[in-house]
C-alpha atoms as one frame of an Amber mdcrd trajectory, in Angstrom:
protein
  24.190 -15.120 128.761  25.428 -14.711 124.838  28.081 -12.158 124.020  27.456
  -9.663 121.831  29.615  -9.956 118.703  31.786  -6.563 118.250  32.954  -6.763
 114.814  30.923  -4.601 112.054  29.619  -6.993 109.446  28.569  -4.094 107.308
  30.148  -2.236 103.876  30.694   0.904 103.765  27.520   3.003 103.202  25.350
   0.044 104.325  23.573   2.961 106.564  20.200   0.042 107.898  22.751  -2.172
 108.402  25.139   0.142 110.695  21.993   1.331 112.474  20.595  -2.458 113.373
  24.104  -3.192 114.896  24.480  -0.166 116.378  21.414  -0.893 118.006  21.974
  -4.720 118.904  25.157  -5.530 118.517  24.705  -8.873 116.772  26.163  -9.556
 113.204  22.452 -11.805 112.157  20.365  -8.919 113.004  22.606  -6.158 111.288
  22.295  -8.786 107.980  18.444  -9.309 108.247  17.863  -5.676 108.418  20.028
  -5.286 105.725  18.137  -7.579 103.416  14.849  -7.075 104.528  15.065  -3.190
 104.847  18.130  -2.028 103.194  17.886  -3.590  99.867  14.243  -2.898  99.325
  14.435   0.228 100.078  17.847   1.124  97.699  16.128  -0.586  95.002  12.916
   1.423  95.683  15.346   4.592  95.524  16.765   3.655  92.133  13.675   2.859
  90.646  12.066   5.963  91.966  15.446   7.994  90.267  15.216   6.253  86.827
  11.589   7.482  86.625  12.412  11.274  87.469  15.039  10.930  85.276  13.022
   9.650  82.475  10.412  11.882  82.624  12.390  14.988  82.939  14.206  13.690
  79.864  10.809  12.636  77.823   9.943  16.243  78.873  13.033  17.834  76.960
  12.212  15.540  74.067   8.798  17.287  73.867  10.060  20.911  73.934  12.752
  19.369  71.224   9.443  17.950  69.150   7.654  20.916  69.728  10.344  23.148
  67.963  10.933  21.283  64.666   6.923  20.962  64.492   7.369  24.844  64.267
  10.321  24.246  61.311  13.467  26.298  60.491  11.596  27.961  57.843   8.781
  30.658  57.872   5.332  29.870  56.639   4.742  32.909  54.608   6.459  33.146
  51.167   6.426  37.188  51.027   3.742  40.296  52.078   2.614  39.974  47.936
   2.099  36.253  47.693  -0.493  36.500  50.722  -2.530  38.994  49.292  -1.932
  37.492  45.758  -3.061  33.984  46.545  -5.723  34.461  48.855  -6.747  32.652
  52.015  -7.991  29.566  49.638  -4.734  28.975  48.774  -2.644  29.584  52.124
  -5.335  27.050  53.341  -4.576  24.136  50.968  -0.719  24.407  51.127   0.129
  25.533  54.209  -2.135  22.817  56.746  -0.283  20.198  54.088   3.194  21.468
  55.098   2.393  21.998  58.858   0.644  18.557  59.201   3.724  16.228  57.035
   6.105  18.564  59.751   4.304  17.745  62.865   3.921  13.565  61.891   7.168
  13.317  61.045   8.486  15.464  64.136   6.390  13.276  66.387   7.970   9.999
  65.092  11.511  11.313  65.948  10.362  12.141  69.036   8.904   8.493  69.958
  12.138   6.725  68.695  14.354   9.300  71.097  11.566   8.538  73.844  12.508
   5.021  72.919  15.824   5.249  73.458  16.308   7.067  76.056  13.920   4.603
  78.001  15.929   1.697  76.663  19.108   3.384  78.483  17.688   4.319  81.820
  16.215   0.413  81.910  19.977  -1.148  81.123  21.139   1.206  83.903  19.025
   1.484  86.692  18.642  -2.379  85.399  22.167  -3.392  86.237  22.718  -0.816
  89.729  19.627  -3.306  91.012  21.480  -6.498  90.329  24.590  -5.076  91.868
  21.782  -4.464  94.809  20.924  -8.127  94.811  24.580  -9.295  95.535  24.546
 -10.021  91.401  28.278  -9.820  89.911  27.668  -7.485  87.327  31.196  -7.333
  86.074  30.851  -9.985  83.265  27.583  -8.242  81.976  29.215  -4.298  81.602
  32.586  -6.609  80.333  29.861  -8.202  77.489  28.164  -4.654  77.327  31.196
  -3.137  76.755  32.856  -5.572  74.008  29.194  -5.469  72.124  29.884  -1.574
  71.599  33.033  -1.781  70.352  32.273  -4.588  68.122  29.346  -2.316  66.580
  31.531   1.147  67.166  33.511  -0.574  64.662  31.557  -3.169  62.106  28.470
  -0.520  62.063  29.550   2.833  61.491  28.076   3.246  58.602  24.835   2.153
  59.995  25.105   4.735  62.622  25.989   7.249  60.448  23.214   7.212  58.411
  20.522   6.813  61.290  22.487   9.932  62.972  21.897  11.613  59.444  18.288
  10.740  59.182  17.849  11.838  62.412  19.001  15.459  61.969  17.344  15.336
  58.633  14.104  14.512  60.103  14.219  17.054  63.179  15.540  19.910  60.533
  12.746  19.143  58.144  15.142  19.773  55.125  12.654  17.308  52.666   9.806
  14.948  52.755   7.642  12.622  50.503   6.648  14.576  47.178  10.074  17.182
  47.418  12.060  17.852  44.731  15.329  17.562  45.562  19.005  17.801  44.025
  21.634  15.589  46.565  24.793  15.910  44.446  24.710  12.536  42.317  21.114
  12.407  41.613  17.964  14.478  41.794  14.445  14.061  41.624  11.050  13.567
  43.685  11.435  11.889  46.729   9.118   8.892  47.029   9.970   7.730  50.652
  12.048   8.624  53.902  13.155   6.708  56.542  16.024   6.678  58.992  18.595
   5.135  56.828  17.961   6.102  53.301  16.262   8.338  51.354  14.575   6.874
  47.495  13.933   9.156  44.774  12.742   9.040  41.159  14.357  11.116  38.771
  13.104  12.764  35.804  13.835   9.909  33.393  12.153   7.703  35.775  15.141
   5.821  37.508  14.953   5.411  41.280  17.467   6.053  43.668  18.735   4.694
  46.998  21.020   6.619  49.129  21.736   6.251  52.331  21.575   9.465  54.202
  25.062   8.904  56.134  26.146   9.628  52.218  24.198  12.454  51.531  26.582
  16.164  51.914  24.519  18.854  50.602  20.351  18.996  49.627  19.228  21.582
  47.320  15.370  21.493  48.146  13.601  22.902  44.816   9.649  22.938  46.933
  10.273  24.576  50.083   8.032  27.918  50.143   8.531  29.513  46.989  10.665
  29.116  43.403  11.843  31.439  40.750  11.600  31.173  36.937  14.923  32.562
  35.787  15.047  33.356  31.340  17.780  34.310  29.368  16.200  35.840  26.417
  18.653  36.624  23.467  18.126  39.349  21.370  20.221  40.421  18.442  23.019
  43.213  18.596  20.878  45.662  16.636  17.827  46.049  18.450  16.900  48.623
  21.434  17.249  47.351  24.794  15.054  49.573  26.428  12.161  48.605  23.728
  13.531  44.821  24.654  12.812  45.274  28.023   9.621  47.139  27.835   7.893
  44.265  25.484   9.609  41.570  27.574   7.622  43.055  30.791   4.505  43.444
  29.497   4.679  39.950  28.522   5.710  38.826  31.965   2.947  41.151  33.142
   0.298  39.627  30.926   1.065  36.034  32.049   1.061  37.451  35.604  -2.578
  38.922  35.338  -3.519  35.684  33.364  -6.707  33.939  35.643  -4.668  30.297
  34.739  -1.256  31.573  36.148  -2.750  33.767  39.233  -2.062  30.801  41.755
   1.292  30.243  39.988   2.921  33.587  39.495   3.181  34.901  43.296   4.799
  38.096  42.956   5.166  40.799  40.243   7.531  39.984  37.565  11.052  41.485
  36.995  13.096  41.918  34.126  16.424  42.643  35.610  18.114  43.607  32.403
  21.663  42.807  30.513  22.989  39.675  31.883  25.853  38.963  29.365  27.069
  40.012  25.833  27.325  36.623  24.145  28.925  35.798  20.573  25.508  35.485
  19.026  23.435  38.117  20.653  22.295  40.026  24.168  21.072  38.102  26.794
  18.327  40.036  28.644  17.151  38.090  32.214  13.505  37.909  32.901  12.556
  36.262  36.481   9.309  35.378  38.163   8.528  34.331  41.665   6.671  31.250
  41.572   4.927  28.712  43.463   6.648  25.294  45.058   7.488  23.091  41.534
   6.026  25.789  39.321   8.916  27.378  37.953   9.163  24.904  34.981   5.517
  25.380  33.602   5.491  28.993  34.186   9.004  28.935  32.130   7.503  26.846
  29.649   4.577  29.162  29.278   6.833  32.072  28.992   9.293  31.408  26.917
   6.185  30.604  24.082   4.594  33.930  24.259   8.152  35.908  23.808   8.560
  34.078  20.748   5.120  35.136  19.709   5.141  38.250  20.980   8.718  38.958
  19.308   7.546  37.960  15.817   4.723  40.309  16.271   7.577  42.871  17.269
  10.084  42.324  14.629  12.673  41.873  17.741  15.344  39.119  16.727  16.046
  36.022  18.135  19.607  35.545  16.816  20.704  32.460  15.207  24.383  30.578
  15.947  25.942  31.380  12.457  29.117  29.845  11.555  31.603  30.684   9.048
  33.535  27.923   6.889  37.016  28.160   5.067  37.019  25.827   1.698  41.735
  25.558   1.610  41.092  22.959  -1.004  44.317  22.541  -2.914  43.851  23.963
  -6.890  44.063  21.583  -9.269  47.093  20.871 -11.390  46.787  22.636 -15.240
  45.945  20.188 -17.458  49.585  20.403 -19.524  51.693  20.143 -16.670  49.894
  17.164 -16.106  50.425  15.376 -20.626  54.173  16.208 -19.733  54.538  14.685
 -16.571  52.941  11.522 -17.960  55.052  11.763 -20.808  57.994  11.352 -18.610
């Protein structure tokens, strides 16, 4: 006859293990079960978790995706610029915009996908060696003195893929945008995590990292506006001002060429400033995405044509000079102080 061994081999939680002594009383079985039946089956469980986990977190990466494909800003530019440009139109730009959003939404999406998988694996990876009787203490020790290292030598780094990140899933600006960030501005000729190049207007490129960027003033997003300062002299009528300078703005908004520029009706607001030279009178026009500077162009010619035609003045700068030239000395105070 062999005696049963009494003591309880197992850990605490070891539940096939409990159960196989329980049943037989003998430390060998309780440790075979363990291995051949425990392990398996906790490493079957964590695997099984990781997955759910993963996919429920893949699925809120998709709802996140699905959102900035939609962007923060709306697709129509105003009830007038619909009817004004036409279906044509709205079909060129808008599929443009949509289709650069949804690309660029989709990568963000794969790189979170990306990381989040790379997580769950180093997890789930490490609770299975601590299954297999593996000392994982060293490797979360090495884990843990890797992330301070970088916490500390890359935080730059991280700041600027953190910035491009948000950038990205905002949508604030994209290949071909004309932007202003602060130190420089111009069209952006690529985007990626880390930095953003543009080319500016005198043809200089620029690198900057997005971690450094604080503010973007996006000048292609939807619409623009063509702001003027016309100057008029102090003697002319304002109301007569205004009236020419809308019919202007009104010509150049029924003009075939400018149709798919000009978006909206044009406004002269009126007296902007009394200046030392003349009246200021502001003209604006609603304008299409990078517009703004060729419909300004455009207008700014036929005021001065259509003002010469008027008799309206454009006032000059005038300035006034002072000649405090000392007089000259008479010409006998000047024998008798030689004579001296």
């Amino acid at each position: 006859m062999f005696a049963l061994e009494t003591t309880d081999p197992c850990a605490a939680g070891e539940q096939i293990c409990d159960a196989a002594f329980g049943l037989t009383g003998s430390t060998t079985a309780a440790d075979i079960a363990d291995v051949l039946i425990g392990t398996p089956l906790a490493i079957i469980g964590l695997l099984l978790l990781g997955l759910v986990l993963r996919w429920v977190l893949h699925r809120l990466v998709d709802r996140v995706v699905r959102r900035a494909e939609a962007g923060v800003l709306p697709d129509k530019v105003g009830r007038f610029s619909m009817v004004r440009r036409g279906a044509s139109h709205a079909a060129a730009s808008d599929p443009v915009t949509s289709t650069r959003r949804v690309q660029r939404a989709k990568t963000i999406g794969s790189l979170l996908k990306s990381i989040i998988t790379g997580v769950l694996v180093a997890m789930f990876g490490t609770m299975i060696l601590s299954e297999l009787g593996v000392n994982i203490a060293p490797i979360i020790a090495s884990a843990g003195i890797l992330g301070l290292a970088l916490g500390f030598g890359a935080q730059s780094l991280v700041k600027d893929f953190l910035s491009g990140i948000f950038m990205i899933l905002e949508d604030q600006y994209g290949v071909g945008d004309v932007i202003d960030i602060g130190e420089a501005d111009g069209t952006v000729e690529a985007v990626s995590l880390r930095v953003t190049r543009l080319r500016d207007v005198n043809g200089t490129v620029w690198y900057v990292p997005n971690g450094e960027i604080v503010r973007v003033g996006n000048m292609s997003q939807n619409w623009a506006r063509t702001v003027l300062d016309i100057s008029v002299g102090y003697g002319e009528d304002l109301a007569r001002v205004r009236r020419v300078l809308q019919e202007v703005a009104h010509d150049l908004w029924e003009d075939e060429d400018y149709k798919q520029l000009v978006i909206e009706e044009p406004e002269v607001w009126g007296v902007e400033q009394l200046g030392p030279e003349g009246v200021l009178v502001r003209v604006t026009l609603k304008t299409a995405p990078l517009e703004q500077w060729a419909v300004a162009r455009e207008m700014r010619q036929r005021i001065k044509a259509r003002f010469d035609h008027e008799g309206i003045e454009i006032p000059l700068p005038q300035r006034v000079i002072w000649n405090r030239a000392e007089p000259a000395a008479p010409a006998d105070d000047a024998v008798e102080g030689d004579r001296q």
